[in-house]
Amino acid sequence: MVKTYVDKVIGDLYVLRVDDEETKYFESLWYIPEGITYNAYLLIGDKVVLFDGWKSRYSDLLINELSKVIDPKDIDYIVVHHMEQDHSGSLPKVLKANEFRAMVLGHPMVRGMVESFYGIKPKFRVVKDGDVLDLGKYSLRFAYTPWLHWPETIVTYIKELSTLISCDVFGGYSIPKALYDNELTSDELSKYLDYARKYVITVVGHYKDYIVKGIEKLRSLNVDIKVIAPAHGLLWRGSPEVIVSKYVEWARGVPKDRKVTVIYDSMYGYVEEAIKVVIEELSKLGIDVKVYAFTENSRPAIGDVLSDVTDSSSLIIGVSTYEGEAFPEIVRMANLIAMKAAFSKPVAIITAYGWGGMATKQITDILTKAGYEVIKTIEFKGKPDEQTIRELRGLAKELVS
Ligand SMILES: Cc1cc2nc3c(=O)[nH]c(=O)nc-3n(C[C@H](O)[C@H](O)[C@H](O)COP(=O)(O)O)c2cc1C
């Protein structure tokens, strides 16, 4: 049974949330055992406005939930903030239930995308950056927020409600047990923020500089934001400033004090032996160590790795040599870090080889191009010898000094 919520957020603004516990890999990439929610919004003033929607598989359910509050035929406007199908997938069926009466509002790119994604041509009006649509009791102010998450993405500010409907920005993974931030305990909130960090870096990490720019732009509008209503996860009506400052921190990769993420592969145990020495030393120094091992018995979720990289002070990569190159899973991980979490953090690379190879250089090249600073490399042949063990012990101190 799919769980849904319809609730009055503030004034005449409703949230319509559906809990997706079915999607195993969001965007077919990110493992989300924690699930995800899709949040659409409905404003019932002198005009009825629907903001976004749900994934297509929940279209009928959305129409059902909408019908509890209004007749879908009475929707006057549908604001499409973003065309990714987790928000826009329900558009064709909602428009059908609405008998195509509503005017779709969006960025100029949205018109063509609606047609090419769904083969429909609804009534469409372009909104320009900064446009205000006066609807009597309420007014909608639109702001372009390019690359948060696609080029066509916009957000809406409702002045009379001091509310920002922010689409992907300020969202998070997981299925919070409540709708609003101030209904969770501080432990639950802190767990949610971990999921939100994972969401930011996996979904918008490639465009993280736009997060900072987008937030600066919203601040420059000088508007009072009491409620932040994103398309995924918690709505913020207790402390919206928390999620704003967290988003800036994550986009900048601000490190937690003394947190190190260790990522390694080991086919037969020698890299692991070396890594264990460093972990032991780091632990003695009281460092918070997150370890992700690609071995014959373990495959970490790549989204979790990226999430921990985001707020680490430094990284350690342990890699074996495989067919003249770095082990493929570590190459993939390094490329994902470069694509999604390109920060300027220190990295140490520990490489094992049997007879020779390019593994250290390969990983160094990928990470330095992305902005990382490789401060130390340790290479050893076969099993780590005593000299290597001494170097590994020294590495922990070098990394955190
Ligand atoms: C399938 C396979 C391919 C390998 N290819 C190379 C190679 O191209 N060059 C090299 O120097 N060592 C190669 N090695 C040797 C390993 O890199 C070396 O034994 C290393 O110590 C493995 O670390 P591990 O024990 O943590 O798996 C290969 C090993 C395996 C099992």
Short mmCIF file of C-alpha atoms and ligand atoms in Angstrom, two decimals:
data_model
loop_
_atom_site.label_atom_id
_atom_site.label_comp_id
_atom_site.label_asym_id
_atom_site.label_seq_id
_atom_site.Cartn_x
_atom_site.Cartn_y
_atom_site.Cartn_z
CA MET A 1 0.00 0.00 0.00
CA VAL A 2 1.60 3.25 -1.14
CA LYS A 3 1.46 5.94 1.52
CA THR A 4 0.32 9.45 0.64
CA TYR A 5 -0.22 12.65 2.58
CA VAL A 6 -2.32 15.72 1.85
CA ASP A 7 -1.78 18.50 4.35
CA LYS A 8 -2.24 22.23 4.67
CA VAL A 9 1.25 23.72 4.91
CA ILE A 10 0.37 27.37 5.41
CA GLY A 11 -2.58 29.54 4.32
CA ASP A 12 -4.20 27.83 1.34
CA LEU A 13 -1.11 25.92 0.30
CA TYR A 14 -1.31 22.13 0.44
CA VAL A 15 1.43 19.55 0.13
CA LEU A 16 0.68 16.29 -1.66
CA ARG A 17 3.37 13.77 -0.78
CA VAL A 18 3.78 10.19 -1.95
CA ASP A 19 6.30 7.81 -0.38
CA ASP A 20 8.23 5.79 -2.95
CA GLU A 21 9.54 2.65 -1.30
CA GLU A 22 9.72 0.83 -4.63
CA THR A 23 12.61 2.57 -6.39
CA LYS A 24 15.80 0.73 -5.55
CA TYR A 25 18.21 2.87 -7.57
CA PHE A 26 17.21 6.52 -7.98
CA GLU A 27 18.02 7.69 -11.52
CA SER A 28 19.03 4.03 -12.00
CA LEU A 29 22.27 4.85 -10.17
CA TRP A 30 21.89 5.72 -6.52
CA TYR A 31 20.96 2.94 -4.13
CA ILE A 32 18.27 4.30 -1.82
CA PRO A 33 17.07 1.68 0.65
CA GLU A 34 15.90 4.72 2.63
CA GLY A 35 13.37 5.56 -0.13
CA ILE A 36 12.32 8.93 -1.47
CA THR A 37 9.21 11.09 -1.48
CA TYR A 38 7.74 13.20 -4.26
CA ASN A 39 6.10 16.40 -3.04
CA ALA A 40 3.68 18.34 -5.22
CA TYR A 41 1.92 21.49 -4.00
CA LEU A 42 -1.52 22.94 -4.53
CA LEU A 43 -2.49 26.56 -3.93
CA ILE A 44 -6.18 27.33 -3.71
CA GLY A 45 -6.70 31.09 -3.87
CA ASP A 46 -8.74 33.05 -6.37
CA LYS A 47 -7.08 30.72 -8.85
CA VAL A 48 -6.03 27.11 -8.36
CA VAL A 49 -2.37 26.35 -9.00
CA LEU A 50 -0.66 22.95 -9.00
CA PHE A 51 3.10 22.98 -8.60
CA ASP A 52 4.85 19.96 -10.15
CA GLY A 53 3.62 16.41 -9.60
CA TRP A 54 4.73 12.85 -8.94
CA LYS A 55 6.49 10.12 -10.87
CA SER A 56 4.26 8.74 -13.65
CA ARG A 57 3.57 5.45 -11.84
CA TYR A 58 1.76 7.46 -9.15
CA SER A 59 -0.32 9.60 -11.57
CA ASP A 60 -3.68 8.01 -10.77
CA LEU A 61 -2.93 8.23 -7.08
CA LEU A 62 -2.10 11.92 -7.43
CA ILE A 63 -5.38 12.59 -9.24
CA ASN A 64 -7.15 10.70 -6.47
CA GLU A 65 -5.48 12.80 -3.77
CA LEU A 66 -6.06 16.05 -5.66
CA SER A 67 -9.72 15.16 -5.96
CA LYS A 68 -10.01 15.08 -2.17
CA VAL A 69 -9.29 18.82 -2.16
CA ILE A 70 -10.51 20.12 -5.54
CA ASP A 71 -11.95 18.95 -8.82
CA PRO A 72 -8.88 18.50 -11.11
CA LYS A 73 -10.87 20.31 -13.81
CA ASP A 74 -10.64 23.43 -11.64
CA ILE A 75 -6.85 23.67 -11.80
CA ASP A 76 -6.10 26.96 -13.59
CA TYR A 77 -2.31 26.78 -13.70
CA ILE A 78 0.30 24.05 -13.49
CA VAL A 79 3.78 25.31 -12.70
CA VAL A 80 6.47 22.99 -14.04
CA HIS A 81 9.59 23.88 -12.08
CA HIS A 82 11.66 21.08 -13.54
CA MET A 83 11.10 18.49 -16.24
CA GLU A 84 12.82 15.49 -14.67
CA GLN A 85 10.23 12.75 -14.72
CA ASP A 86 10.12 12.26 -10.96
CA HIS A 87 8.25 15.60 -10.90
CA SER A 88 6.70 15.91 -14.35
CA GLY A 89 5.80 12.24 -14.98
CA SER A 90 2.22 12.72 -13.84
CA LEU A 91 1.64 15.76 -16.08
CA PRO A 92 -0.06 13.95 -19.01
CA LYS A 93 -2.65 12.21 -16.82
CA VAL A 94 -3.25 15.26 -14.63
CA LEU A 95 -3.82 17.39 -17.73
CA LYS A 96 -6.18 14.75 -19.08
CA ALA A 97 -8.15 14.75 -15.83
CA ASN A 98 -8.15 18.54 -16.10
CA GLU A 99 -9.44 18.31 -19.71
CA PHE A 100 -6.41 20.37 -20.71
CA ARG A 101 -7.97 23.53 -19.27
CA ALA A 102 -4.93 24.56 -17.21
CA MET A 103 -2.21 26.86 -18.47
CA VAL A 104 1.22 25.28 -17.98
CA LEU A 105 3.80 27.77 -16.73
CA GLY A 106 7.52 27.25 -17.03
CA HIS A 107 10.91 28.17 -18.38
CA PRO A 108 10.96 28.61 -22.20
CA MET A 109 12.63 25.21 -22.58
CA VAL A 110 9.74 23.46 -20.86
CA ARG A 111 7.31 23.84 -23.77
CA GLY A 112 9.44 21.75 -26.14
CA MET A 113 10.40 19.29 -23.43
CA VAL A 114 6.77 18.60 -22.52
CA GLU A 115 6.06 17.86 -26.16
CA SER A 116 9.11 15.66 -26.69
CA PHE A 117 8.83 13.80 -23.37
CA TYR A 118 5.09 13.22 -23.41
CA GLY A 119 3.78 13.93 -26.92
CA ILE A 120 1.29 16.53 -25.64
CA LYS A 121 0.85 20.22 -26.39
CA PRO A 122 -0.92 21.85 -23.45
CA LYS A 123 -1.63 25.58 -23.21
CA PHE A 124 1.72 27.05 -22.25
CA ARG A 125 2.96 30.39 -21.01
CA VAL A 126 6.62 31.24 -20.57
CA VAL A 127 7.63 32.73 -17.25
CA LYS A 128 10.64 35.01 -17.25
CA ASP A 129 13.17 35.30 -14.48
CA GLY A 130 11.69 37.67 -11.89
CA ASP A 131 8.16 37.61 -13.33
CA VAL A 132 5.35 38.07 -10.83
CA LEU A 133 1.98 36.51 -11.58
CA ASP A 134 -0.74 38.30 -9.65
CA LEU A 135 -3.54 35.87 -8.83
CA GLY A 136 -5.56 38.12 -6.51
CA LYS A 137 -5.19 36.70 -3.03
CA TYR A 138 -1.76 35.30 -3.85
CA SER A 139 1.06 36.25 -6.18
CA LEU A 140 3.73 33.99 -7.60
CA ARG A 141 7.23 35.27 -8.14
CA PHE A 142 9.39 33.08 -10.34
CA ALA A 143 13.17 32.85 -10.24
CA TYR A 144 15.37 30.95 -12.66
CA THR A 145 17.75 28.59 -10.89
CA PRO A 146 19.66 27.06 -13.81
CA TRP A 147 21.32 23.68 -13.22
CA LEU A 148 19.44 23.09 -10.00
CA HIS A 149 18.99 20.58 -11.37
CA TRP A 150 18.65 21.03 -15.15
CA PRO A 151 18.95 24.16 -17.31
CA GLU A 152 15.18 24.77 -17.26
CA THR A 153 14.77 24.64 -13.49
CA ILE A 154 12.92 27.46 -11.72
CA VAL A 155 11.54 28.07 -8.24
CA THR A 156 8.47 29.98 -7.04
CA TYR A 157 8.17 32.38 -4.14
CA ILE A 158 4.70 33.11 -2.74
CA LYS A 159 5.04 36.48 -1.05
CA GLU A 160 1.78 36.37 0.89
CA LEU A 161 2.86 33.08 2.51
CA SER A 162 6.61 33.82 2.75
CA THR A 163 7.03 30.42 1.13
CA LEU A 164 9.56 29.17 -1.36
CA ILE A 165 8.56 26.19 -3.49
CA SER A 166 12.06 25.08 -4.29
CA CYS A 167 11.76 21.89 -6.36
CA ASP A 168 14.99 19.82 -6.14
CA VAL A 169 16.89 22.43 -4.13
CA PHE A 170 16.71 21.85 -0.38
CA GLY A 171 15.36 18.32 -0.91
CA GLY A 172 16.67 15.06 0.48
CA TYR A 173 16.35 11.29 0.17
CA SER A 174 14.43 9.09 2.61
CA ILE A 175 10.88 8.87 3.81
CA PRO A 176 10.69 11.08 6.89
CA LYS A 177 8.07 9.92 9.36
CA ALA A 178 6.69 13.46 9.48
CA LEU A 179 6.11 16.13 6.87
CA TYR A 180 7.88 19.00 8.60
CA ASP A 181 11.34 19.57 10.08
CA ASN A 182 9.97 20.70 13.44
CA GLU A 183 8.09 17.44 13.90
CA LEU A 184 11.28 15.34 14.07
CA THR A 185 13.53 14.78 17.07
CA SER A 186 17.06 16.14 16.79
CA ASP A 187 18.39 12.60 16.18
CA GLU A 188 15.87 12.04 13.40
CA LEU A 189 16.71 15.40 11.91
CA SER A 190 20.41 14.68 11.98
CA LYS A 191 19.81 11.32 10.24
CA TYR A 192 17.66 13.10 7.66
CA LEU A 193 20.45 15.61 7.02
CA ASP A 194 22.77 12.70 6.21
CA TYR A 195 20.27 11.56 3.58
CA ALA A 196 19.96 15.11 2.29
CA ARG A 197 23.75 15.35 1.93
CA LYS A 198 23.74 12.12 -0.06
CA TYR A 199 20.91 13.51 -2.20
CA VAL A 200 22.70 16.79 -2.91
CA ILE A 201 25.98 15.27 -3.92
CA THR A 202 24.55 12.43 -6.01
CA VAL A 203 21.86 14.43 -7.78
CA VAL A 204 23.20 17.99 -8.00
CA GLY A 205 26.88 17.42 -7.14
CA HIS A 206 28.00 17.96 -10.72
CA TYR A 207 26.46 21.45 -10.59
CA LYS A 208 27.42 22.23 -7.01
CA ASP A 209 28.73 25.71 -7.84
CA TYR A 210 25.23 26.57 -9.02
CA ILE A 211 23.89 25.68 -5.58
CA VAL A 212 25.96 28.46 -4.08
CA LYS A 213 25.06 30.84 -6.93
CA GLY A 214 21.37 29.93 -6.68
CA ILE A 215 21.30 30.54 -2.93
CA GLU A 216 23.13 33.86 -3.35
CA LYS A 217 20.53 34.82 -5.93
CA LEU A 218 17.64 33.91 -3.61
CA ARG A 219 19.27 35.93 -0.82
CA SER A 220 19.68 38.91 -3.15
CA LEU A 221 15.92 38.94 -3.74
CA ASN A 222 15.68 40.09 -0.13
CA VAL A 223 12.53 38.15 0.55
CA ASP A 224 11.42 36.71 3.83
CA ILE A 225 11.41 32.90 3.61
CA LYS A 226 9.52 31.29 6.48
CA VAL A 227 8.73 28.03 4.72
CA ILE A 228 10.80 26.02 2.26
CA ALA A 229 8.77 23.47 0.35
CA PRO A 230 11.00 21.15 -1.71
CA ALA A 231 10.01 18.35 -4.07
CA HIS A 232 11.66 15.60 -2.00
CA GLY A 233 11.76 14.87 1.71
CA LEU A 234 11.09 17.25 4.57
CA LEU A 235 9.34 20.60 4.34
CA TRP A 236 11.10 23.25 6.38
CA ARG A 237 8.76 25.42 8.37
CA GLY A 238 10.53 25.36 11.74
CA SER A 239 14.12 26.28 10.86
CA PRO A 240 14.44 26.78 7.10
CA GLU A 241 17.82 28.44 7.59
CA VAL A 242 19.24 25.04 8.65
CA ILE A 243 18.78 23.41 5.25
CA VAL A 244 19.97 26.55 3.45
CA SER A 245 23.24 26.67 5.39
CA LYS A 246 23.73 22.90 5.06
CA TYR A 247 23.29 23.11 1.29
CA VAL A 248 25.98 25.80 1.10
CA GLU A 249 28.32 23.71 3.28
CA TRP A 250 27.83 20.58 1.17
CA ALA A 251 28.19 22.43 -2.12
CA ARG A 252 31.50 23.80 -0.87
CA GLY A 253 32.61 20.44 0.57
CA VAL A 254 33.22 22.00 3.99
CA PRO A 255 34.98 19.28 6.01
CA LYS A 256 33.92 18.05 9.39
CA ASP A 257 36.77 18.26 11.81
CA ARG A 258 38.98 15.14 11.55
CA LYS A 259 36.89 12.95 9.28
CA VAL A 260 38.71 10.76 6.78
CA THR A 261 37.10 8.59 4.09
CA VAL A 262 39.01 5.49 3.04
CA ILE A 263 38.11 3.79 -0.24
CA TYR A 264 39.94 0.68 -1.38
CA ASP A 265 39.78 -2.55 -3.32
CA SER A 266 41.54 -5.74 -2.47
CA MET A 267 41.40 -8.95 -4.50
CA TYR A 268 43.62 -11.10 -2.30
CA GLY A 269 44.20 -9.02 0.82
CA TYR A 270 47.48 -7.08 0.45
CA VAL A 271 45.91 -3.66 -0.11
CA GLU A 272 43.57 -4.40 2.76
CA GLU A 273 46.52 -5.28 5.00
CA ALA A 274 48.10 -1.90 4.21
CA ILE A 275 44.85 0.00 4.68
CA LYS A 276 44.24 -1.62 8.07
CA VAL A 277 47.56 -0.24 9.31
CA VAL A 278 46.53 3.31 8.37
CA ILE A 279 43.05 2.90 9.85
CA GLU A 280 44.55 1.68 13.12
CA GLU A 281 46.77 4.77 13.30
CA LEU A 282 43.93 7.12 12.38
CA SER A 283 41.75 5.60 15.08
CA LYS A 284 44.52 6.09 17.66
CA LEU A 285 44.44 9.77 16.72
CA GLY A 286 40.69 9.89 17.36
CA ILE A 287 39.82 10.41 13.70
CA ASP A 288 36.34 9.56 12.46
CA VAL A 289 37.16 7.04 9.71
CA LYS A 290 34.61 5.96 7.09
CA VAL A 291 35.73 2.86 5.24
CA TYR A 292 34.44 1.62 1.87
CA ALA A 293 35.92 -1.68 0.69
CA PHE A 294 35.50 -3.27 -2.73
CA THR A 295 36.41 -6.87 -2.02
CA GLU A 296 35.19 -10.35 -2.86
CA ASN A 297 32.55 -9.94 -0.16
CA SER A 298 31.61 -6.28 -0.27
CA ARG A 299 30.36 -3.67 -2.70
CA PRO A 300 29.67 -0.29 -1.11
CA ALA A 301 26.87 1.91 -2.42
CA ILE A 302 28.55 4.59 -4.53
CA GLY A 303 26.16 7.26 -3.27
CA ASP A 304 27.22 6.60 0.33
CA VAL A 305 30.87 6.95 -0.65
CA LEU A 306 30.24 10.30 -2.37
CA SER A 307 28.23 11.52 0.59
CA ASP A 308 31.07 10.82 3.02
CA VAL A 309 33.65 12.32 0.68
CA THR A 310 31.66 15.57 0.77
CA ASP A 311 32.32 16.39 4.41
CA SER A 312 35.64 14.60 4.88
CA SER A 313 38.80 16.52 5.61
CA SER A 314 40.87 14.13 3.47
CA LEU A 315 40.69 10.88 1.51
CA ILE A 316 42.74 7.71 1.34
CA ILE A 317 42.51 5.59 -1.78
CA GLY A 318 43.87 2.05 -1.66
CA VAL A 319 44.16 0.45 -5.07
CA SER A 320 45.52 -2.71 -6.58
CA THR A 321 46.97 -2.99 -10.06
CA TYR A 322 44.83 -4.88 -12.52
CA GLU A 323 45.62 -5.56 -16.18
CA GLY A 324 48.18 -2.75 -16.25
CA GLU A 325 45.74 -0.25 -14.76
CA ALA A 326 44.12 0.74 -11.49
CA PHE A 327 41.46 -1.71 -10.29
CA PRO A 328 38.29 -0.93 -12.32
CA GLU A 329 35.97 -0.29 -9.37
CA ILE A 330 38.40 2.28 -7.98
CA VAL A 331 38.73 3.94 -11.39
CA ARG A 332 34.95 4.15 -11.53
CA MET A 333 34.79 5.54 -8.01
CA ALA A 334 37.52 8.12 -8.73
CA ASN A 335 35.68 9.20 -11.89
CA LEU A 336 32.43 9.56 -9.94
CA ILE A 337 34.21 11.62 -7.28
CA ALA A 338 35.59 13.82 -10.07
CA MET A 339 32.14 14.17 -11.65
CA LYS A 340 30.07 14.72 -8.51
CA ALA A 341 32.33 15.67 -5.62
CA ALA A 342 35.16 17.68 -7.19
CA PHE A 343 36.61 19.35 -4.10
CA SER A 344 40.10 20.54 -3.25
CA LYS A 345 40.84 18.09 -0.45
CA PRO A 346 44.09 16.26 0.33
CA VAL A 347 44.34 12.65 -0.84
CA ALA A 348 46.79 9.83 -0.19
CA ILE A 349 47.04 6.95 -2.66
CA ILE A 350 48.28 3.53 -1.59
CA THR A 351 49.00 1.16 -4.47
CA ALA A 352 49.85 -2.54 -4.62
CA TYR A 353 51.26 -4.21 -7.70
CA GLY A 354 52.65 -7.57 -8.70
CA TRP A 355 55.20 -6.61 -11.33
CA GLY A 356 54.50 -3.01 -12.42
CA GLY A 357 51.75 -0.72 -13.63
CA MET A 358 50.25 2.72 -13.82
CA ALA A 359 47.64 2.59 -11.06
CA THR A 360 48.98 5.46 -8.93
CA LYS A 361 49.35 7.81 -11.89
CA GLN A 362 45.93 6.92 -13.26
CA ILE A 363 44.11 7.72 -10.01
CA THR A 364 46.31 10.78 -9.38
CA ASP A 365 45.44 12.17 -12.83
CA ILE A 366 41.70 11.72 -12.35
CA LEU A 367 41.62 13.32 -8.92
CA THR A 368 44.06 16.18 -9.50
CA LYS A 369 42.14 17.25 -12.62
CA ALA A 370 39.08 17.46 -10.37
CA GLY A 371 40.88 19.71 -7.86
CA TYR A 372 42.16 17.22 -5.28
CA GLU A 373 45.70 17.51 -3.96
CA VAL A 374 47.57 14.22 -3.86
CA ILE A 375 49.84 14.79 -0.88
CA LYS A 376 51.33 11.32 -0.58
CA THR A 377 51.64 8.13 -2.61
CA ILE A 378 52.87 4.81 -1.25
CA GLU A 379 53.50 1.94 -3.65
CA PHE A 380 54.50 -1.58 -2.72
CA LYS A 381 55.07 -4.86 -4.51
CA GLY A 382 53.08 -7.86 -3.29
CA LYS A 383 52.74 -7.92 0.49
CA PRO A 384 53.56 -4.69 2.37
CA ASP A 385 57.05 -5.06 3.93
CA GLU A 386 58.32 -3.49 7.15
CA GLN A 387 59.53 -0.32 5.46
CA THR A 388 56.08 0.10 3.83
CA ILE A 389 54.35 -0.50 7.16
CA ARG A 390 56.45 2.29 8.72
CA GLU A 391 55.48 4.64 5.90
CA LEU A 392 51.83 3.71 6.32
CA ARG A 393 51.99 4.43 10.05
CA GLY A 394 53.49 7.86 9.34
CA LEU A 395 50.80 8.63 6.76
CA ALA A 396 48.01 8.95 9.32
CA LYS A 397 49.79 11.82 11.11
CA GLU A 398 50.70 13.53 7.83
CA LEU A 399 47.10 13.46 6.69
CA VAL A 400 45.62 15.06 9.75
CA SER A 401 48.41 17.45 10.70
C1 LIG B 1 43.51 -10.52 -12.14
C2 LIG B 1 44.74 -9.82 -11.69
C3 LIG B 1 45.38 -8.95 -12.53
C4 LIG B 1 46.54 -8.33 -12.13
N1 LIG B 1 47.16 -7.46 -12.98
C5 LIG B 1 48.33 -6.88 -12.61
C6 LIG B 1 49.02 -6.01 -13.49
O1 LIG B 1 48.60 -5.75 -14.59
N2 LIG B 1 50.18 -5.45 -13.05
C7 LIG B 1 50.71 -5.74 -11.83
O2 LIG B 1 51.75 -5.22 -11.48
N3 LIG B 1 50.05 -6.55 -10.97
C8 LIG B 1 48.90 -7.14 -11.33
N4 LIG B 1 48.24 -7.98 -10.48
C9 LIG B 1 48.83 -8.25 -9.16
C10 LIG B 1 48.18 -7.44 -8.06
O3 LIG B 1 48.09 -6.08 -8.39
C11 LIG B 1 48.99 -7.59 -6.79
O4 LIG B 1 49.05 -8.96 -6.44
C12 LIG B 1 48.44 -6.81 -5.62
O5 LIG B 1 49.24 -7.06 -4.50
C13 LIG B 1 47.02 -7.22 -5.35
O6 LIG B 1 46.58 -6.64 -4.16
P1 LIG B 1 45.47 -7.42 -3.29
O7 LIG B 1 46.16 -8.58 -2.64
O8 LIG B 1 44.99 -6.42 -2.32
O9 LIG B 1 44.43 -7.86 -4.25
C14 LIG B 1 47.08 -8.61 -10.87
C15 LIG B 1 46.42 -9.47 -10.01
C16 LIG B 1 45.26 -10.07 -10.40
C17 LIG B 1 44.57 -11.01 -9.47
#
